[in-house]
CSV table of C-alpha atoms and ligand atoms in Angstrom, one decimal:
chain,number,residue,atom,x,y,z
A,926,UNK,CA,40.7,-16.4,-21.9
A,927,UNK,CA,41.4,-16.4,-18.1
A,928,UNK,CA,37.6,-15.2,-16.5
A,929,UNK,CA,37.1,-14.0,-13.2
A,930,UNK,CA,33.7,-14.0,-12.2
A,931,UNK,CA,32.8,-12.1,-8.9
A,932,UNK,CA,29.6,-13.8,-7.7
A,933,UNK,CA,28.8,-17.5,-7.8
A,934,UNK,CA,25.3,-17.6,-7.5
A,935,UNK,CA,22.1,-17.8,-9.6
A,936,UNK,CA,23.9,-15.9,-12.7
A,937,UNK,CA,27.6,-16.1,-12.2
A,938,UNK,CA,27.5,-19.5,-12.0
A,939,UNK,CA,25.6,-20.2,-15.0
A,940,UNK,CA,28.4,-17.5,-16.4
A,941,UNK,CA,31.0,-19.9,-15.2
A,942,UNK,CA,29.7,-23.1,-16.8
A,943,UNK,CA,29.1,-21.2,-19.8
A,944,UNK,CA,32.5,-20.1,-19.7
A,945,UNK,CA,33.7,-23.3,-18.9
A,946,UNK,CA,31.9,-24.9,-22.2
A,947,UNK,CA,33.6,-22.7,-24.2
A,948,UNK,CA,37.0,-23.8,-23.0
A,949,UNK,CA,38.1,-20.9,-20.8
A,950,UNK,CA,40.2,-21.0,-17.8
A,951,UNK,CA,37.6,-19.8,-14.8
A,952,UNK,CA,38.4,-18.3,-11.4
A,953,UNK,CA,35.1,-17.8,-9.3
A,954,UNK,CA,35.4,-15.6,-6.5
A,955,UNK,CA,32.4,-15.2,-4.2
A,956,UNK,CA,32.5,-13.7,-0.3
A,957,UNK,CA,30.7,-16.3,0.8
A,958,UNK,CA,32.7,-19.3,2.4
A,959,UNK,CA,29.7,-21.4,2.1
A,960,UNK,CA,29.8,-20.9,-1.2
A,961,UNK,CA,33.3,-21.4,-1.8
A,962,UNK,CA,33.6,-24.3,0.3
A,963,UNK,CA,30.8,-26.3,-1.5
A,964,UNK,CA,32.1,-25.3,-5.2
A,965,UNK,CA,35.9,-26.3,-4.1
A,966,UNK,CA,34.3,-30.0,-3.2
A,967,UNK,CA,32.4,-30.5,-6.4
A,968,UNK,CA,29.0,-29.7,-5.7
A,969,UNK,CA,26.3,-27.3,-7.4
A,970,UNK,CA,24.4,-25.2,-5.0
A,971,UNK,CA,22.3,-23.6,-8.4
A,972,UNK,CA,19.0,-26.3,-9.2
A,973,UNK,CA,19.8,-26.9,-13.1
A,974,UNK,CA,23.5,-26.8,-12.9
A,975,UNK,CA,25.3,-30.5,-12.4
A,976,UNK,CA,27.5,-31.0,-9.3
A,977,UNK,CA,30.0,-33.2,-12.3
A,978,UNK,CA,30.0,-30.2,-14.3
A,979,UNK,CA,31.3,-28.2,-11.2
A,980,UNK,CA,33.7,-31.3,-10.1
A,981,UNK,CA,35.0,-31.9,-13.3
A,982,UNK,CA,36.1,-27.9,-13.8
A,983,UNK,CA,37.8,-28.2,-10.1
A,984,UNK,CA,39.5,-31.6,-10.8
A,985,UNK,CA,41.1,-30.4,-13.9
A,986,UNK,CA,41.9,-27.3,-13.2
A,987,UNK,CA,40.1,-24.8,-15.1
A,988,UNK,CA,37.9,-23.9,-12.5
A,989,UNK,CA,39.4,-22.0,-9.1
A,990,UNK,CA,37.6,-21.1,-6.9
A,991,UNK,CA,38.4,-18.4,-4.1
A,992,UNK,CA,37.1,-16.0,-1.5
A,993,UNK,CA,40.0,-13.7,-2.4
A,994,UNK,CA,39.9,-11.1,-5.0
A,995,UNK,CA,43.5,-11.1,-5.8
A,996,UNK,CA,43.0,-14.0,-7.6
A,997,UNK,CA,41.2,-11.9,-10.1
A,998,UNK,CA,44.3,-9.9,-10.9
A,999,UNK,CA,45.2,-13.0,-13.4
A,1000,UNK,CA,42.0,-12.6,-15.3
A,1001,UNK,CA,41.8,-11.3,-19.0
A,1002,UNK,CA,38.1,-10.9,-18.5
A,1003,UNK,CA,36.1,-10.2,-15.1
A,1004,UNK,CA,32.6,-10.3,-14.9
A,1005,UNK,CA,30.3,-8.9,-12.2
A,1006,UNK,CA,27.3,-10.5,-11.1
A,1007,UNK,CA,26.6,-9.8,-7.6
A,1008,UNK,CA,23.0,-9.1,-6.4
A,1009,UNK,CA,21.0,-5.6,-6.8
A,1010,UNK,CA,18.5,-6.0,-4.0
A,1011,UNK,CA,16.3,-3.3,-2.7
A,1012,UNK,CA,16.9,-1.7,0.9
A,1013,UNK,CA,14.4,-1.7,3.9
A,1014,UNK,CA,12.6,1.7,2.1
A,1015,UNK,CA,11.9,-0.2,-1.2
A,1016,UNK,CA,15.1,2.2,-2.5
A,1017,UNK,CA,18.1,0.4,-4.8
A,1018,UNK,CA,20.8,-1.0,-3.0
A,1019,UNK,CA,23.7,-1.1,-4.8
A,1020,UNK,CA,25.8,-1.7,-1.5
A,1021,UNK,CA,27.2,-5.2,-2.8
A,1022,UNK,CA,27.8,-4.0,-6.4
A,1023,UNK,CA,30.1,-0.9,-5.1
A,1024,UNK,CA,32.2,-2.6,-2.6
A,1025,UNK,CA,32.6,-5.5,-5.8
A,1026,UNK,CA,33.4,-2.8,-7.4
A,1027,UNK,CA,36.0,-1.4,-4.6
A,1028,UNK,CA,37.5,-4.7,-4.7
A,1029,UNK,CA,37.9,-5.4,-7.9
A,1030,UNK,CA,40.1,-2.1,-8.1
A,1031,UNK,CA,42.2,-2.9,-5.6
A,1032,UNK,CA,43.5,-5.5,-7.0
A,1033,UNK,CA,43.8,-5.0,-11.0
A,1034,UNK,CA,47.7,-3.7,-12.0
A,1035,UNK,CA,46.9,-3.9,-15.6
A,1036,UNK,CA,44.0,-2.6,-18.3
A,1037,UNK,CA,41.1,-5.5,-18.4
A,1038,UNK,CA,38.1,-6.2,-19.8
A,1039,UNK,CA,35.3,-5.5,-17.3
A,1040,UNK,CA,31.9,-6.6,-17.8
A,1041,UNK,CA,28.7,-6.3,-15.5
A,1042,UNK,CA,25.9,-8.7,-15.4
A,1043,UNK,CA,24.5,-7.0,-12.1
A,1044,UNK,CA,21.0,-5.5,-13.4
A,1045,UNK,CA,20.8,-2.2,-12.2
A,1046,UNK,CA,19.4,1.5,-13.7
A,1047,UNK,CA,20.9,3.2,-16.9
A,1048,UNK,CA,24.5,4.9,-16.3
A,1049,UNK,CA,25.8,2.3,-13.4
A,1050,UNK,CA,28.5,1.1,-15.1
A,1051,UNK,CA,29.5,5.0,-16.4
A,1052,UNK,CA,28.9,6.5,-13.1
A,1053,UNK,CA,29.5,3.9,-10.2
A,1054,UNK,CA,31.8,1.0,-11.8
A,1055,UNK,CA,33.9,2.6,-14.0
A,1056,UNK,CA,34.9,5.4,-11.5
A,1057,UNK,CA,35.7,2.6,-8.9
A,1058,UNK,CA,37.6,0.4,-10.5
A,1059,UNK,CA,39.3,3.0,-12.2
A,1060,UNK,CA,40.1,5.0,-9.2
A,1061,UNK,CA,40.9,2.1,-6.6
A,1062,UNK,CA,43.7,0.4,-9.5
A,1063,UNK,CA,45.1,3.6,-11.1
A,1064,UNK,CA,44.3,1.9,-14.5
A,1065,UNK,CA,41.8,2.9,-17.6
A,1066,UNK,CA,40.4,-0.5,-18.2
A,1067,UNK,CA,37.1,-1.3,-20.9
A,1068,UNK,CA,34.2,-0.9,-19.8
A,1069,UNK,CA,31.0,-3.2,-20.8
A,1070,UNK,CA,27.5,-4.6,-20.2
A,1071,UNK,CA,25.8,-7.4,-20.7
A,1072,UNK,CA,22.4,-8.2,-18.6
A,1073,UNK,CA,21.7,-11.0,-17.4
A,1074,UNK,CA,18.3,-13.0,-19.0
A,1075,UNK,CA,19.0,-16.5,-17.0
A,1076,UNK,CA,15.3,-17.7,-16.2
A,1077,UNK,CA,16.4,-20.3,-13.3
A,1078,UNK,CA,14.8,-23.8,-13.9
A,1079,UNK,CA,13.9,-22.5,-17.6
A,1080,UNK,CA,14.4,-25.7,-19.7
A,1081,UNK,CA,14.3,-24.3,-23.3
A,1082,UNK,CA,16.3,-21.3,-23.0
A,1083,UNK,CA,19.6,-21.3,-21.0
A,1084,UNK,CA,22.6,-19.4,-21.3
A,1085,UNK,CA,23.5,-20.8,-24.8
A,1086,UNK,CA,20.2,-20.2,-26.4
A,1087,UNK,CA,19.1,-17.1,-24.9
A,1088,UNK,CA,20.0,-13.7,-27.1
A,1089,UNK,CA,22.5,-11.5,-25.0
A,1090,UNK,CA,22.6,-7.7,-25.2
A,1091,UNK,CA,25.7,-6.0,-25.2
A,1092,UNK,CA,26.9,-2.7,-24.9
A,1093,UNK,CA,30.3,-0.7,-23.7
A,1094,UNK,CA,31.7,2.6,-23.0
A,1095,UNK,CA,33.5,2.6,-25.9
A,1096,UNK,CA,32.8,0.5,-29.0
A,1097,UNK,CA,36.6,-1.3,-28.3
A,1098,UNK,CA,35.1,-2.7,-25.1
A,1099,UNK,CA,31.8,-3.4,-26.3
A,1100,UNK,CA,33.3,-5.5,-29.5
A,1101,UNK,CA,35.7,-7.3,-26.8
A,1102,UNK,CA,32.6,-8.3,-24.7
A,1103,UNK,CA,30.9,-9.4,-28.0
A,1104,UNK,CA,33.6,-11.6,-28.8
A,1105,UNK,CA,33.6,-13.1,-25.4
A,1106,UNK,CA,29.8,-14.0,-25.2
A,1107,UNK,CA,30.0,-15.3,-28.9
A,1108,UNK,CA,32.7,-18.4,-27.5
A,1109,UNK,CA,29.7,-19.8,-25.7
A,1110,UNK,CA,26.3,-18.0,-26.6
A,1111,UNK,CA,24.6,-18.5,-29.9
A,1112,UNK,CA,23.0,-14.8,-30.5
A,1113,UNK,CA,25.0,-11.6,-29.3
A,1114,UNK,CA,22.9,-8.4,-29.7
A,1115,UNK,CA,25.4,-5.2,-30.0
A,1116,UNK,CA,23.6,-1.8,-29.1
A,1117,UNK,CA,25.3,1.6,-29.0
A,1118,UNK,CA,25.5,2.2,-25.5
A,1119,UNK,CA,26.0,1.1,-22.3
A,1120,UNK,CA,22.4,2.5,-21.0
A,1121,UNK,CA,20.8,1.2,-23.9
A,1122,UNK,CA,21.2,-2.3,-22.8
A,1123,UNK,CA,20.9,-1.7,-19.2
A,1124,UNK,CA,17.9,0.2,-19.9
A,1125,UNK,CA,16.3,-3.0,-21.8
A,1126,UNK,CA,17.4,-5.0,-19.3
A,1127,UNK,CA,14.9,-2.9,-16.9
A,1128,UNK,CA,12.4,-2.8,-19.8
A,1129,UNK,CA,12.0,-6.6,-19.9
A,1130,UNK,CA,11.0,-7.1,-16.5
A,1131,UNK,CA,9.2,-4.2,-15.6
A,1132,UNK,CA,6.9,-5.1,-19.2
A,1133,UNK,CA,6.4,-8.3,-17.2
A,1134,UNK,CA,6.2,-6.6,-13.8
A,1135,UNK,CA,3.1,-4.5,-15.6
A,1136,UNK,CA,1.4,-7.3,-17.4
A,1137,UNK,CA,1.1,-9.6,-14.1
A,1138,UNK,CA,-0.7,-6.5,-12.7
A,1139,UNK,CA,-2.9,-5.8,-15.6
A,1140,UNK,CA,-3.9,-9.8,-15.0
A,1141,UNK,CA,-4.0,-9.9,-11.4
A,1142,UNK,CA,-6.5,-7.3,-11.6
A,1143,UNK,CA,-8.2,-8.4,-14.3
A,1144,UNK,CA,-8.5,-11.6,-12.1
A,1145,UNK,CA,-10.4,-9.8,-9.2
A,1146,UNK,CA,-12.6,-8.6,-12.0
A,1147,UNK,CA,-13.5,-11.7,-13.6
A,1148,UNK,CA,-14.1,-13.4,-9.7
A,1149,UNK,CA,-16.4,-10.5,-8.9
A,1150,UNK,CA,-18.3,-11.2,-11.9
A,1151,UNK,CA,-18.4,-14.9,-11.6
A,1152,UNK,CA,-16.2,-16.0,-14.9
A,1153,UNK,CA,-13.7,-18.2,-14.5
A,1154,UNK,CA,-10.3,-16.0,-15.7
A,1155,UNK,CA,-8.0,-19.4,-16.8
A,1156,UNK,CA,-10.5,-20.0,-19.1
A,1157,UNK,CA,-11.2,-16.5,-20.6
A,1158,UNK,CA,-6.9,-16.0,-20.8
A,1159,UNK,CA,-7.0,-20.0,-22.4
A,1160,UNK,CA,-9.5,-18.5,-24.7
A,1161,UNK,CA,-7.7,-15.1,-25.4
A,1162,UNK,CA,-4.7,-17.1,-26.2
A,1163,UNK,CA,-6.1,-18.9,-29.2
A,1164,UNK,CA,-5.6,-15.3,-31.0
A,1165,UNK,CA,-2.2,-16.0,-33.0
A,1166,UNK,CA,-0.9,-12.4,-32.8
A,1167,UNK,CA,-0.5,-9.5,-30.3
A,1168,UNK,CA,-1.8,-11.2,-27.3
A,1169,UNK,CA,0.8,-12.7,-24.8
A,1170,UNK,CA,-0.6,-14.8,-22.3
A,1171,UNK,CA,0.0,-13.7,-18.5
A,1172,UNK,CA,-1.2,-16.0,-15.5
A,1173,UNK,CA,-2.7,-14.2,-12.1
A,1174,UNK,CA,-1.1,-15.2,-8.9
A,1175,UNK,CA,-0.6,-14.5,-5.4
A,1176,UNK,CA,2.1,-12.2,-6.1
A,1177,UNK,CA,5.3,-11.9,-7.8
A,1178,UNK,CA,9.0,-12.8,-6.5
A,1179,UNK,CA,12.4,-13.6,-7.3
A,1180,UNK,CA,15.2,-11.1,-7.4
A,1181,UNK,CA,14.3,-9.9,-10.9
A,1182,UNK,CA,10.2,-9.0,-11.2
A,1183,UNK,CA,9.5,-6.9,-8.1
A,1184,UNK,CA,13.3,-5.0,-8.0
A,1185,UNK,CA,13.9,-4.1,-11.6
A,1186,UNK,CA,11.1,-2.0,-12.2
A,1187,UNK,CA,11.6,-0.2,-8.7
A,1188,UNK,CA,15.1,0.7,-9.8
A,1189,UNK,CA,13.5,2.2,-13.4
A,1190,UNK,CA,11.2,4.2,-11.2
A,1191,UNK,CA,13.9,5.5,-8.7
A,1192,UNK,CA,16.1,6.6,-11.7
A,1193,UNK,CA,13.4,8.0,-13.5
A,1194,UNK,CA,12.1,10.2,-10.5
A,1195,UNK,CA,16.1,12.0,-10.5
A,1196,UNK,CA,14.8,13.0,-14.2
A,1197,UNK,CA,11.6,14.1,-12.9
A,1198,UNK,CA,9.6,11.7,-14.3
A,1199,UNK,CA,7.1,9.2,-12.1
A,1200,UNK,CA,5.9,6.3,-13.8
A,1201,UNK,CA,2.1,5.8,-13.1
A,1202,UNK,CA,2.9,2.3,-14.6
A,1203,UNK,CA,5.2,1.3,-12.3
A,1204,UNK,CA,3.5,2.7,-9.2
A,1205,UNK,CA,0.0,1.3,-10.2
A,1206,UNK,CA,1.4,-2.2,-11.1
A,1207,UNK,CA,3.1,-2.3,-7.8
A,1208,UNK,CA,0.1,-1.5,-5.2
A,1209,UNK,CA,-2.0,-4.0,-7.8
A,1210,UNK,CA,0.7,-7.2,-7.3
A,1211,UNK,CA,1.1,-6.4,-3.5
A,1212,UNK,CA,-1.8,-6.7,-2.8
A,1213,UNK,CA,-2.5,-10.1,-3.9
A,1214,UNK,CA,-1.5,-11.5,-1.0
A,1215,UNK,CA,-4.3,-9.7,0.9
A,1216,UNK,CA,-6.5,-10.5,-1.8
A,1217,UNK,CA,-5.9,-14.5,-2.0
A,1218,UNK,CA,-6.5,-14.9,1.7
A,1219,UNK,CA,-10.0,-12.6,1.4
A,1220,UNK,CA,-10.9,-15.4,-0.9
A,1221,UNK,CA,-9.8,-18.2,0.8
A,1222,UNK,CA,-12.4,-16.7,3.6
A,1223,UNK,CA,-15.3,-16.6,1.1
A,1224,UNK,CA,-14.4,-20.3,0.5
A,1225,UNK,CA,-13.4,-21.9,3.5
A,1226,UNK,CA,-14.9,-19.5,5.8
A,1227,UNK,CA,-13.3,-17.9,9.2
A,1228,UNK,CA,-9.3,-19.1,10.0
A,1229,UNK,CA,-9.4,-17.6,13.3
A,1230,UNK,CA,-7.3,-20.8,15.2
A,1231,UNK,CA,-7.2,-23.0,12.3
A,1232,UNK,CA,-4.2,-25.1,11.6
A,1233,UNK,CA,-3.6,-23.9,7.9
A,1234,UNK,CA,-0.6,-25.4,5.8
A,1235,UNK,CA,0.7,-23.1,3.2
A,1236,UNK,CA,2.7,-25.0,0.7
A,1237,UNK,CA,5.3,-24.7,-2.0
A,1238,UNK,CA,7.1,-20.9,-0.6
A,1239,UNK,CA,9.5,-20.3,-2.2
A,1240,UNK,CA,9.3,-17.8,-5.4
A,1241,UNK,CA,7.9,-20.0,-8.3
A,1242,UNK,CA,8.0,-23.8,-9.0
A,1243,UNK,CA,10.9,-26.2,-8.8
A,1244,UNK,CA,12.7,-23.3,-7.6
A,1245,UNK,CA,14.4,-23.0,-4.0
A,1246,UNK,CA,15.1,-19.4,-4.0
A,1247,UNK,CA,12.8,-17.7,-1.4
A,1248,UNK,CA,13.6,-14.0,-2.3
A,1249,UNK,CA,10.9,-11.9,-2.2
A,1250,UNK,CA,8.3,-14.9,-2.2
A,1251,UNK,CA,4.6,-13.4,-1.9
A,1252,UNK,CA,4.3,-16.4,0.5
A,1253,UNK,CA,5.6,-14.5,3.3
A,1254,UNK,CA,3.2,-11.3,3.1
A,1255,UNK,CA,0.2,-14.1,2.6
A,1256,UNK,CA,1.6,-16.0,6.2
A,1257,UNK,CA,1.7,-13.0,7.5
A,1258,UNK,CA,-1.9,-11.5,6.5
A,1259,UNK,CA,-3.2,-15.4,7.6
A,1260,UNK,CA,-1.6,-14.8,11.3
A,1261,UNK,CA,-3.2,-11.4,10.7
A,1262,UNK,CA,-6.7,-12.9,11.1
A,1263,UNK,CA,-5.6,-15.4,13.5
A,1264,UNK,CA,-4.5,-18.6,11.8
A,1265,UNK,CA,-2.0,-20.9,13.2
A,1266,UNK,CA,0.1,-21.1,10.4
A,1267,UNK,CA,2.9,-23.9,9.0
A,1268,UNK,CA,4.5,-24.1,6.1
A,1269,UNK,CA,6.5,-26.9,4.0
A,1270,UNK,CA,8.1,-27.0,0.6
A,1271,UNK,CA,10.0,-30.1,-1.0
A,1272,UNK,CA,13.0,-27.9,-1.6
A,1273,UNK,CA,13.3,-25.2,1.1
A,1274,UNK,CA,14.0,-27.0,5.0
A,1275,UNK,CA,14.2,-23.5,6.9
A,1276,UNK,CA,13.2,-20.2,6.1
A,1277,UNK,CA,12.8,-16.7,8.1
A,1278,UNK,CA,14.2,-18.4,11.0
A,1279,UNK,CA,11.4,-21.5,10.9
A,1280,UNK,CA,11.4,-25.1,9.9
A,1281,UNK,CA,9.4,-26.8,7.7
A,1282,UNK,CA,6.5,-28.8,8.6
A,1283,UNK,CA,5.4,-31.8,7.5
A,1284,UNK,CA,2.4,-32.6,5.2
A,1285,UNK,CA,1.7,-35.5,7.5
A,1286,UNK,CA,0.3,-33.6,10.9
A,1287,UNK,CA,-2.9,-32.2,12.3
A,1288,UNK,CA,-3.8,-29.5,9.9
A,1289,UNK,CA,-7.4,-27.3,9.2
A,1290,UNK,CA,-6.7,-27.1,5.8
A,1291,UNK,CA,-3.7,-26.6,3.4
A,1292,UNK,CA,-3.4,-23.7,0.4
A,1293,UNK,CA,-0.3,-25.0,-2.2
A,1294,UNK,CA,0.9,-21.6,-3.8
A,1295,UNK,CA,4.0,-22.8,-5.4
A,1296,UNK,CA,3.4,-26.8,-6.5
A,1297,UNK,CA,7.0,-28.1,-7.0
A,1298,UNK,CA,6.8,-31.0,-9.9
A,1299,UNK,CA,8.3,-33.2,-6.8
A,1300,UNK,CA,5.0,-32.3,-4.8
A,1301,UNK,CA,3.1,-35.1,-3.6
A,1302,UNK,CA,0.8,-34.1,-0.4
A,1303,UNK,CA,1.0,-38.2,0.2
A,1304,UNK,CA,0.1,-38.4,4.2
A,1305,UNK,CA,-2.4,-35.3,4.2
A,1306,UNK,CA,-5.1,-36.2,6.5
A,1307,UNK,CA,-6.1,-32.6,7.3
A,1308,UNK,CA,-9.1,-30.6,5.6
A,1309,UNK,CA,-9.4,-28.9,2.3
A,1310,UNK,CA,-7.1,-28.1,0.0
A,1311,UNK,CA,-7.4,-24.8,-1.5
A,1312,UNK,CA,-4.6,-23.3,-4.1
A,1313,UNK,CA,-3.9,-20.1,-6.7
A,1314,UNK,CA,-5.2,-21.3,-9.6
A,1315,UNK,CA,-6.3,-25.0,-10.8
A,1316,UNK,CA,-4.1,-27.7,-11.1
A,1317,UNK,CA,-4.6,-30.0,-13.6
A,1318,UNK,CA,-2.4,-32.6,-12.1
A,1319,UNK,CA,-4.3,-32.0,-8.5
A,1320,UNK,CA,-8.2,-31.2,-9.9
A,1321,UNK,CA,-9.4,-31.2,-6.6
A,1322,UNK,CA,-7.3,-28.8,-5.4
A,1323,UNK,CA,-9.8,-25.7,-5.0
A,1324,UNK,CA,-8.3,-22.6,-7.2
A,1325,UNK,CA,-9.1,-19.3,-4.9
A,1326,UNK,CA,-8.1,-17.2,-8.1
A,1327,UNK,CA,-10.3,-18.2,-10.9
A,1328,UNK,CA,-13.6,-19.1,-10.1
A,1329,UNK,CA,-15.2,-22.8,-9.9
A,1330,UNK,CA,-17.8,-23.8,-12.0
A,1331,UNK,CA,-20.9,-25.0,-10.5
A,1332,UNK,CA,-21.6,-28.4,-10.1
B,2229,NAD,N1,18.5,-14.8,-10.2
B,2229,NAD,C1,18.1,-14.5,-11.4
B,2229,NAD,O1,17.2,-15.1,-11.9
B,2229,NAD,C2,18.6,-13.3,-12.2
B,2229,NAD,C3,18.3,-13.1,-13.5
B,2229,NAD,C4,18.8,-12.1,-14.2
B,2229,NAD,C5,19.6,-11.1,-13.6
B,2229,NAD,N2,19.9,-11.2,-12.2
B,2229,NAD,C6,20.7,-10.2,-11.6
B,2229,NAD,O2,22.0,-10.8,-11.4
B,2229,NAD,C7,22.6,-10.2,-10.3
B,2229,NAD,C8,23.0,-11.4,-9.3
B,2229,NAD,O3,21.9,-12.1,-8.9
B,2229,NAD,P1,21.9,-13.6,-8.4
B,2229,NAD,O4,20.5,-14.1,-8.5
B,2229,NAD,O5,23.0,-14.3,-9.2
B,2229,NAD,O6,22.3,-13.4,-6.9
B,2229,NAD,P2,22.7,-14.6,-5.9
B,2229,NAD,O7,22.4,-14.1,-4.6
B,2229,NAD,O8,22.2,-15.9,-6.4
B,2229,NAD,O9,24.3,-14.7,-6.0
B,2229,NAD,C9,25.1,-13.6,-5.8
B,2229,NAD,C10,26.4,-14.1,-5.1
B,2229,NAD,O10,27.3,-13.0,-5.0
B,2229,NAD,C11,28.0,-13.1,-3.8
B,2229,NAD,N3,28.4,-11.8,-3.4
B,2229,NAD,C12,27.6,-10.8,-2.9
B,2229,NAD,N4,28.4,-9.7,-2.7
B,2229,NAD,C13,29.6,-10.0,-3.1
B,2229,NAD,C14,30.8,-9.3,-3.2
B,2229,NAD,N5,30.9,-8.0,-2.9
B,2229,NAD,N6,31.9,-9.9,-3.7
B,2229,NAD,C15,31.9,-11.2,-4.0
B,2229,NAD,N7,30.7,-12.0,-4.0
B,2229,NAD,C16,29.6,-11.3,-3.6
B,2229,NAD,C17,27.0,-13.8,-2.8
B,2229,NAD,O11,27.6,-14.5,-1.8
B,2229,NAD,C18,26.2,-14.7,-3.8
B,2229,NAD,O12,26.8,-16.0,-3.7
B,2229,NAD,C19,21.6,-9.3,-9.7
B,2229,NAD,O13,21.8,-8.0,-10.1
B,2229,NAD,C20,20.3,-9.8,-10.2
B,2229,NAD,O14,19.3,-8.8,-10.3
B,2229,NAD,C21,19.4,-12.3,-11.5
């Protein structure tokens, strides 16, 4: 099949090596020239995906790349995966999806297969997409959905291994987006709907979104009560059945865990519904950050001019993406109370318009939220080292979550 995929980020271009495996001819089209440019000379911009894989597809051919969408005219097959942010009011942003959308109809002249990746709330692809694309080309095309479950950095499940949801507007277009995720995925999971599987897709994260609240809280708890949580969740654990282990932390980012559940709770408010869930789980992760640096007072003591060193900021570990990191609303609460505040991580050289800082250099004390396997604080000379929770690799790292137990 000839596959356009609009988007070549985080999940289009795992699409697009997917795609590639399975012998199809690709056309990535992304708006960024940054992006294009560095995909035209052979390199990966996506940690997990290998720059030969990338030059290989572009040397022989099956691989185009382009900034233009009239290059998706040619496609049998065109997959949307553009990002679903959240605007400056916390509301869903579908602003990149609809002009994709725009764009893509534009330039269609004949019926295709059209299949979105981009998560978003239950009756997108009926009500947004679909009247689009169909309006902008003048054509009926098939309609489906498949969201996207690529965990970036995730070495045991990828695209291959990792079950897929489908569903269409019509069972035709759901069956042809079955048969297309069958050439290169293992497990293809039909449901009856389009909603249905963007509605699980929602589901998944915001049961995560929940659970990390639930054990951020319980967290605070067990530290006001002097237990040490990692232990009490180790210990939790050991039951074999209906307990899934969830790990406290300064917060939650990525572009997944603190938007998905949002967008449930938007589209559940136009049906007159407000999720306590949601709204609970949401004030309890936020605060985190506030709550991490309270401790690192009861630790360390007053930061008021201290040279602190927050490390590791972007999202989660051996990660580069930086999108809604917790790190930035801890710097923030640290300048709050007077800090003078650097940060470094081994993959992320500038971020919010600032450089990294170096390990090496006259620091107060450092707190590691995010340790990168490629971490190594080698040339530290500053004071304690405080981070979330303990490290076995680092033990004395001080863990500001759980609490220590006395010496
Ligand atoms: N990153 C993840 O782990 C993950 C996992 C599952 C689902 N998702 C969902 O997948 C979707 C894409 O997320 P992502 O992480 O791949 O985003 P990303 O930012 O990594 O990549 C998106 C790409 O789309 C391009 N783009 C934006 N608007 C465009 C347009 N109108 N036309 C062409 N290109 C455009 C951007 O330049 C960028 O390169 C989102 O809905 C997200 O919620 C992401």
């Amino acid at each position: 099949m000839r596959v356009a995929i609009i988007g070549q980020g985080y999940v289009g271009l795992t699409i697009t090596v997917g795609a590639l495996s399975a012998g199809h001819q690709v056309i990535g089209i992304d708006k960024s020239s940054a992006v294009i440019s560095g995909l035209k000379s052979g390199k990966s911009h996506i940690e997990g995906i290998a720059d030969s894989v990338i030059a290989n597809g572009v040397s022989s051919g099956t691989l185009q790349v382009s900034e233009l969408y009239s290059q998706a005219s040619e496609a049998d097959v065109v997959v949307i995966a553009v990002p679903t942010p959240l605007d400056e009011k916390g509301s869903a942003d579908l602003s990149l999806l609809i002009s994709a959308a725009k764009s893509i109809g534009e330039v269609l002249k004949s019926p295709k297969l059209i299949i979105n990746e981009s998560t978003s709330y239950p009756g997108t692809l009926r009500e947004v997409i679909k009247p689009l694309i169909d309006g902008g080309s003048g054509q009926s095309h098939l309609y489906a959905i498949s969201p996207e479950r690529v965990d970036p950095g995730n070495k045991s499940f990828g695209v291959k291994n990792t079950p897929r949801v489908v569903g269409g507007l019509s069972d035709q277009a759901r069956d042809a987006a079955v048969a297309f995720y069958k050439s290169f995925c293992d497990e293809v999971v039909p449901v009856s709907s389009a909603e249905v599987a963007e509605a699980a897709k929602l589901f998944e994260n915001t049961f995560r979104f929940i659970n990390i609240g639930l054990v951020n809280e319980f967290a605070e708890i067990m530290s006001a009560m002097g237990i040490p949580v990692d232990e009490v969740l180790k210990a939790a654990g050991s039951k074999p059945y209906g307990f899934m282990p969830f790990h406290p932390n300064v917060g939650i980012g990525g572009h997944c865990i603190p938007v998905d559940p949002l967008y449930l709770q938007e589209r559940a408010k136009e049906f007159g519904i407000t999720s306590r869930y949601i709204a609970l789980s949401e004030e309890i992760n936020h605060r985190m950050p506030k709550y991490v640096v309270k401790r690192l007072m009861q630790e360390y003591g007053d930061i008021k001019a201290k040279r602190v060193l927050v490390v590791g900021v972007s999202y989660k570990a051996d990660i580069s993406d930086t999108r809604e990191s917790p790190a930035q609303p801890f710097i923030e609460n640290l300048r709050e109370r007077g800090a003078e505040v650097f940060w470094h991580d081994p993959l992320v050289s500038s971020w919010k318009g600032e450089n990294a800082s170096p390990i090496a250099g006259e620091y107060d004390l450092a707190v590691v939220l995010v340790a990168h396997s490629n971490l190594a604080m080698n040339g530290w000379t500053g004071g304690p080292i405080f981070t979330t929770n303990f490290n076995p690799k680092f033990p004395d790292w001080k863990p500001l979550i759980s609490v220590q137990k006395k010496s």
